[in-house]
Amino acid sequence: MKRIGYLGPEGTFAERAARTYAERIKIIEPVFSPYPSIPETMLAVLQEKVEACVVPVENSLEGSVNITLDMLAHEIDLPIAGEVILSIKHFLLGRPETKNNIRVLVTHPHAFAQCYRYLRENLPDVEVQLVSSTAEAARRVREAPPGWAAIAGEEAGARYGLAVLSPEIQDSPGNKTRFLVLSREPVPATGRDKTSLVLALPEDRPGGLYGILGVFARASINLTRIESRPAKSELGDYIFFLDCMGHAALSPLREVLDDLKGCTVMLKILGSYPCAPGVDC
């Protein structure tokens, strides 16, 4: 694995996550390729433009990245090969002379929400323009007239030649984003693994989800995440994303997954992969 795609442009947190992953698994001379959207980043792996890709899946403040979940559930069959968890620090960036005269603020919707308290208190009347990534915000401000500023990571500011007008403006110091690594090939068990899956219940009935959770509980398998998403069929129909400890090819999770086949109408294993460093696993 040498070519890794990520949600671009250059300078995004996704690029940092891709570089972190490449360093972790000791890829020699990796090549990083930015793509303009999450779907295009994922499809680059299927189209064999890259061997793997890195996309955001959830943030500790704003929750899940829905397009990533929907692509995994409905659009692609690429196993998750790893995860990267980054601490996210947002900076107010722009030309130095802009600091006291910010008229237009450019950023990504999640970054805007994660810095809302700071913006409410310090820039209540600024015009806000939302773009596809924080790095794209920095790129646009580089080319904009005076009076424009961006919320982005410090790396993006350095990449696009912007000064730090105010550092670490995120509302929570514990702001973290989890990224998934997708590849064409599954990874072997390491003894420190988690598995992601998505399932649908046969019908909306009392205790249906409780029964699914009981299958894991009886096998003493810890669920680390559960989330519902619309099934994209009828109003009120949902699918459920679960993360659990263990590898799908090994006991006891292997037997649990066999049991789930009999009580679900859809069960898709999204991948078994090593837990990120520092995660209880």
Short mmCIF file of C-alpha atoms in Angstrom, two decimals:
data_model
loop_
_atom_site.label_atom_id
_atom_site.label_comp_id
_atom_site.label_asym_id
_atom_site.label_seq_id
_atom_site.Cartn_x
_atom_site.Cartn_y
_atom_site.Cartn_z
CA MET A 1 0.00 0.00 0.00
CA LYS A 2 1.56 3.27 -1.13
CA ARG A 3 -1.19 5.46 -2.57
CA ILE A 4 -3.67 6.87 -0.06
CA GLY A 5 -6.58 9.13 -0.94
CA TYR A 6 -8.13 11.61 1.45
CA LEU A 7 -10.82 14.28 1.57
CA GLY A 8 -9.05 17.36 0.19
CA PRO A 9 -7.84 19.85 -0.63
CA GLU A 10 -4.33 19.82 0.79
CA GLY A 11 -4.19 20.86 4.43
CA THR A 12 -7.34 19.12 5.71
CA PHE A 13 -7.53 17.18 8.94
CA ALA A 14 -8.16 14.15 6.71
CA GLU A 15 -4.72 14.63 5.16
CA ARG A 16 -3.19 14.71 8.64
CA ALA A 17 -5.09 11.50 9.47
CA ALA A 18 -3.82 9.86 6.27
CA ARG A 19 -0.23 10.80 7.10
CA THR A 20 -0.67 9.59 10.67
CA TYR A 21 -1.92 6.22 9.42
CA ALA A 22 0.89 5.86 6.87
CA GLU A 23 3.47 6.55 9.57
CA ARG A 24 1.78 4.13 11.98
CA ILE A 25 1.92 1.17 9.60
CA LYS A 26 5.33 2.25 8.27
CA ILE A 27 4.49 2.78 4.60
CA ILE A 28 7.67 3.57 2.67
CA GLU A 29 7.39 6.67 0.46
CA PRO A 30 3.58 6.98 0.58
CA VAL A 31 1.79 9.05 -2.05
CA PHE A 32 -1.18 11.12 -0.87
CA SER A 33 -3.97 12.18 -3.23
CA PRO A 34 -6.73 14.68 -2.31
CA TYR A 35 -10.30 14.30 -3.60
CA PRO A 36 -13.07 16.93 -3.53
CA SER A 37 -15.75 14.92 -1.69
CA ILE A 38 -16.19 11.91 0.56
CA PRO A 39 -17.93 9.81 -2.15
CA GLU A 40 -15.17 10.58 -4.67
CA THR A 41 -12.53 9.72 -2.08
CA MET A 42 -14.13 6.32 -1.47
CA LEU A 43 -14.71 5.63 -5.16
CA ALA A 44 -11.03 6.28 -5.88
CA VAL A 45 -10.27 3.03 -4.03
CA LEU A 46 -12.85 1.07 -6.03
CA GLN A 47 -11.50 2.55 -9.26
CA GLU A 48 -7.96 1.50 -8.22
CA LYS A 49 -6.64 5.06 -8.33
CA VAL A 50 -5.40 4.53 -4.76
CA GLU A 51 -4.95 1.48 -2.54
CA ALA A 52 -6.69 3.02 0.48
CA CYS A 53 -8.49 6.15 1.55
CA VAL A 54 -9.14 8.07 4.76
CA VAL A 55 -12.52 9.69 5.47
CA PRO A 56 -14.10 11.23 8.60
CA VAL A 57 -16.86 9.22 10.28
CA GLU A 58 -17.65 10.97 13.58
CA ASN A 59 -16.80 13.95 15.74
CA SER A 60 -17.05 14.10 19.51
CA LEU A 61 -19.05 17.36 19.39
CA GLU A 62 -21.09 17.16 16.19
CA GLY A 63 -21.71 13.42 15.92
CA SER A 64 -21.57 11.28 12.82
CA VAL A 65 -20.65 12.22 9.26
CA ASN A 66 -23.82 10.96 7.62
CA ILE A 67 -22.54 10.76 4.05
CA THR A 68 -19.78 8.41 5.19
CA LEU A 69 -22.27 6.13 6.95
CA ASP A 70 -24.67 6.16 4.00
CA MET A 71 -21.91 5.31 1.52
CA LEU A 72 -20.75 2.41 3.70
CA ALA A 73 -24.28 1.05 4.09
CA HIS A 74 -25.69 1.50 0.60
CA GLU A 75 -23.11 2.40 -2.03
CA ILE A 76 -19.77 0.64 -1.63
CA ASP A 77 -18.23 -2.63 -0.48
CA LEU A 78 -14.85 -1.69 0.90
CA PRO A 79 -13.65 -3.18 4.18
CA ILE A 80 -12.58 -0.85 6.96
CA ALA A 81 -8.87 -1.48 7.49
CA GLY A 82 -8.13 0.91 10.33
CA GLU A 83 -9.10 4.00 12.29
CA VAL A 84 -7.35 7.22 13.23
CA ILE A 85 -8.48 9.54 16.03
CA LEU A 86 -7.24 13.13 15.96
CA SER A 87 -7.55 15.96 18.44
CA ILE A 88 -9.10 18.83 16.50
CA LYS A 89 -7.90 22.37 17.15
CA HIS A 90 -9.44 25.19 15.14
CA PHE A 91 -7.66 28.45 14.42
CA LEU A 92 -8.96 31.78 13.15
CA LEU A 93 -6.78 32.47 10.11
CA GLY A 94 -6.30 35.38 7.74
CA ARG A 95 -4.01 38.22 6.76
CA PRO A 96 -2.48 39.95 9.81
CA GLU A 97 -4.17 43.26 8.99
CA THR A 98 -7.57 41.50 8.94
CA LYS A 99 -7.69 40.72 12.67
CA ASN A 100 -9.71 43.78 13.70
CA ASN A 101 -11.72 44.08 10.50
CA ILE A 102 -13.22 40.67 9.72
CA ARG A 103 -16.26 41.01 7.47
CA VAL A 104 -16.53 37.51 5.94
CA LEU A 105 -15.80 34.19 7.65
CA VAL A 106 -15.31 31.02 5.59
CA THR A 107 -15.35 27.53 7.09
CA HIS A 108 -16.86 24.04 7.07
CA PRO A 109 -20.29 23.57 8.76
CA HIS A 110 -18.84 21.28 11.46
CA ALA A 111 -16.04 23.71 12.27
CA PHE A 112 -18.57 26.54 12.48
CA ALA A 113 -20.67 24.55 14.96
CA GLN A 114 -17.60 23.53 16.98
CA CYS A 115 -16.57 27.18 17.40
CA TYR A 116 -20.04 28.67 17.81
CA ARG A 117 -19.50 30.09 21.30
CA TYR A 118 -16.34 31.92 20.26
CA LEU A 119 -18.03 33.32 17.16
CA ARG A 120 -21.12 34.43 19.08
CA GLU A 121 -18.99 36.32 21.58
CA ASN A 122 -16.34 37.75 19.24
CA LEU A 123 -17.76 37.90 15.70
CA PRO A 124 -21.56 38.09 16.11
CA ASP A 125 -22.19 40.14 12.95
CA VAL A 126 -19.77 38.52 10.53
CA GLU A 127 -21.04 37.11 7.21
CA VAL A 128 -20.50 33.33 7.18
CA GLN A 129 -19.79 31.31 4.05
CA LEU A 130 -19.78 27.50 4.36
CA VAL A 131 -17.56 25.35 2.14
CA SER A 132 -16.64 21.68 1.72
CA SER A 133 -13.65 21.60 4.08
CA THR A 134 -11.64 23.78 6.43
CA ALA A 135 -8.66 23.62 4.08
CA GLU A 136 -10.86 24.84 1.23
CA ALA A 137 -11.82 27.75 3.50
CA ALA A 138 -8.15 28.63 3.99
CA ARG A 139 -7.50 28.36 0.25
CA ARG A 140 -10.37 30.75 -0.54
CA VAL A 141 -9.26 33.29 2.05
CA ARG A 142 -5.77 33.30 0.54
CA GLU A 143 -7.32 34.45 -2.75
CA ALA A 144 -9.95 36.77 -1.20
CA PRO A 145 -9.81 40.54 -0.66
CA PRO A 146 -8.91 42.01 2.76
CA GLY A 147 -11.49 41.44 5.49
CA TRP A 148 -11.88 37.70 4.95
CA ALA A 149 -10.93 35.06 7.52
CA ALA A 150 -11.14 31.27 7.82
CA ILE A 151 -11.61 28.71 10.55
CA ALA A 152 -9.23 25.84 9.84
CA GLY A 153 -6.38 23.83 11.27
CA GLU A 154 -2.95 25.32 11.83
CA GLU A 155 -1.54 23.12 9.04
CA ALA A 156 -3.97 24.64 6.54
CA GLY A 157 -2.92 28.12 7.59
CA ALA A 158 0.73 27.27 7.02
CA ARG A 159 -0.06 25.57 3.71
CA TYR A 160 -1.91 28.61 2.34
CA GLY A 161 0.22 31.34 3.88
CA LEU A 162 -2.27 32.69 6.43
CA ALA A 163 -1.50 34.18 9.82
CA VAL A 164 -3.03 32.92 13.06
CA LEU A 165 -5.45 35.64 14.18
CA SER A 166 -6.69 33.67 17.18
CA PRO A 167 -5.53 30.16 18.23
CA GLU A 168 -7.60 27.21 19.41
CA ILE A 169 -11.05 28.76 19.22
CA GLN A 170 -12.99 25.47 19.45
CA ASP A 171 -15.62 25.43 22.21
CA SER A 172 -14.37 22.18 23.77
CA PRO A 173 -10.75 21.19 24.45
CA GLY A 174 -11.80 17.54 24.04
CA ASN A 175 -12.81 17.99 20.40
CA LYS A 176 -11.82 14.84 18.47
CA THR A 177 -12.62 13.37 15.07
CA ARG A 178 -12.48 9.71 14.18
CA PHE A 179 -11.42 8.75 10.66
CA LEU A 180 -11.80 5.40 8.91
CA VAL A 181 -9.26 3.83 6.60
CA LEU A 182 -10.88 1.90 3.73
CA SER A 183 -9.01 -0.49 1.44
CA ARG A 184 -9.79 -3.22 -1.07
CA GLU A 185 -8.42 -5.97 1.18
CA PRO A 186 -9.43 -6.89 4.76
CA VAL A 187 -6.75 -6.91 7.44
CA PRO A 188 -5.84 -9.92 9.62
CA ALA A 189 -6.65 -10.09 13.32
CA THR A 190 -4.17 -8.46 15.68
CA GLY A 191 -5.65 -9.43 19.05
CA ARG A 192 -6.66 -5.83 19.60
CA ASP A 193 -9.49 -5.37 17.13
CA LYS A 194 -12.94 -3.94 16.71
CA THR A 195 -15.64 -4.70 14.15
CA SER A 196 -18.13 -2.35 12.50
CA LEU A 197 -21.41 -3.57 11.04
CA VAL A 198 -24.78 -2.30 9.88
CA LEU A 199 -28.06 -4.20 10.22
CA ALA A 200 -31.79 -3.87 9.72
CA LEU A 201 -34.52 -5.50 11.78
CA PRO A 202 -37.33 -7.49 10.13
CA GLU A 203 -40.07 -5.21 11.43
CA ASP A 204 -40.76 -2.42 13.88
CA ARG A 205 -41.77 -4.32 17.00
CA PRO A 206 -41.25 -3.83 20.73
CA GLY A 207 -37.97 -5.29 21.90
CA GLY A 208 -36.50 -5.86 18.44
CA LEU A 209 -33.34 -3.89 19.05
CA TYR A 210 -33.19 -5.14 22.63
CA GLY A 211 -33.03 -8.69 21.30
CA ILE A 212 -30.10 -7.81 19.05
CA LEU A 213 -28.23 -6.20 21.91
CA GLY A 214 -28.90 -9.26 24.04
CA VAL A 215 -27.03 -11.46 21.56
CA PHE A 216 -23.90 -9.39 22.19
CA ALA A 217 -24.47 -9.22 25.94
CA ARG A 218 -24.81 -12.99 26.31
CA ALA A 219 -21.47 -13.42 24.56
CA SER A 220 -19.88 -10.73 26.78
CA ILE A 221 -18.99 -8.64 23.74
CA ASN A 222 -18.76 -4.93 24.44
CA LEU A 223 -20.57 -2.56 22.08
CA THR A 224 -18.68 0.71 21.76
CA ARG A 225 -21.11 2.52 19.46
CA ILE A 226 -24.67 2.20 18.22
CA GLU A 227 -26.46 4.64 15.96
CA SER A 228 -29.56 4.64 13.79
CA ARG A 229 -29.90 6.12 10.31
CA PRO A 230 -32.90 6.30 7.97
CA ALA A 231 -33.04 3.21 5.79
CA LYS A 232 -33.75 5.35 2.70
CA SER A 233 -36.97 3.45 2.06
CA GLU A 234 -40.09 4.31 4.08
CA LEU A 235 -40.47 7.02 6.70
CA GLY A 236 -39.81 5.43 10.08
CA ASP A 237 -37.61 2.63 8.70
CA TYR A 238 -34.12 2.62 10.19
CA ILE A 239 -30.86 0.75 9.95
CA PHE A 240 -28.43 0.45 12.85
CA PHE A 241 -24.66 0.93 12.85
CA LEU A 242 -22.76 -0.92 15.57
CA ASP A 243 -19.12 -1.04 16.63
CA CYS A 244 -18.08 -3.89 18.90
CA MET A 245 -14.91 -5.40 20.26
CA GLY A 246 -13.41 -8.43 18.55
CA HIS A 247 -12.65 -9.72 15.05
CA ALA A 248 -15.39 -11.12 12.80
CA ALA A 249 -13.30 -14.17 11.92
CA LEU A 250 -12.72 -15.21 15.54
CA SER A 251 -14.80 -16.50 18.44
CA PRO A 252 -16.92 -15.36 20.14
CA LEU A 253 -17.85 -12.64 17.62
CA ARG A 254 -17.95 -15.11 14.73
CA GLU A 255 -20.76 -17.07 16.42
CA VAL A 256 -22.62 -13.88 17.36
CA LEU A 257 -22.63 -12.74 13.74
CA ASP A 258 -23.96 -16.15 12.69
CA ASP A 259 -26.79 -15.75 15.22
CA LEU A 260 -27.61 -12.27 13.92
CA LYS A 261 -28.22 -13.60 10.43
CA GLY A 262 -31.34 -15.31 11.75
CA CYS A 263 -32.87 -12.21 13.33
CA THR A 264 -32.07 -9.47 10.82
CA VAL A 265 -33.20 -8.75 7.27
CA MET A 266 -29.89 -7.13 6.41
CA LEU A 267 -26.49 -7.65 7.98
CA LYS A 268 -23.37 -6.12 6.45
CA ILE A 269 -19.96 -6.48 8.04
CA LEU A 270 -18.16 -3.21 7.33
CA GLY A 271 -14.82 -4.51 8.55
CA SER A 272 -12.68 -5.80 11.39
CA TYR A 273 -9.60 -3.69 12.06
CA PRO A 274 -7.07 -2.71 14.74
CA CYS A 275 -8.22 -0.22 17.36
CA ALA A 276 -6.54 3.16 17.22
CA PRO A 277 -3.61 3.64 19.62
CA GLY A 278 -4.75 4.94 22.98
CA VAL A 279 -8.25 3.48 22.64
CA ASP A 280 -9.41 1.00 25.29
CA CYS A 281 -9.64 -2.21 23.32
#
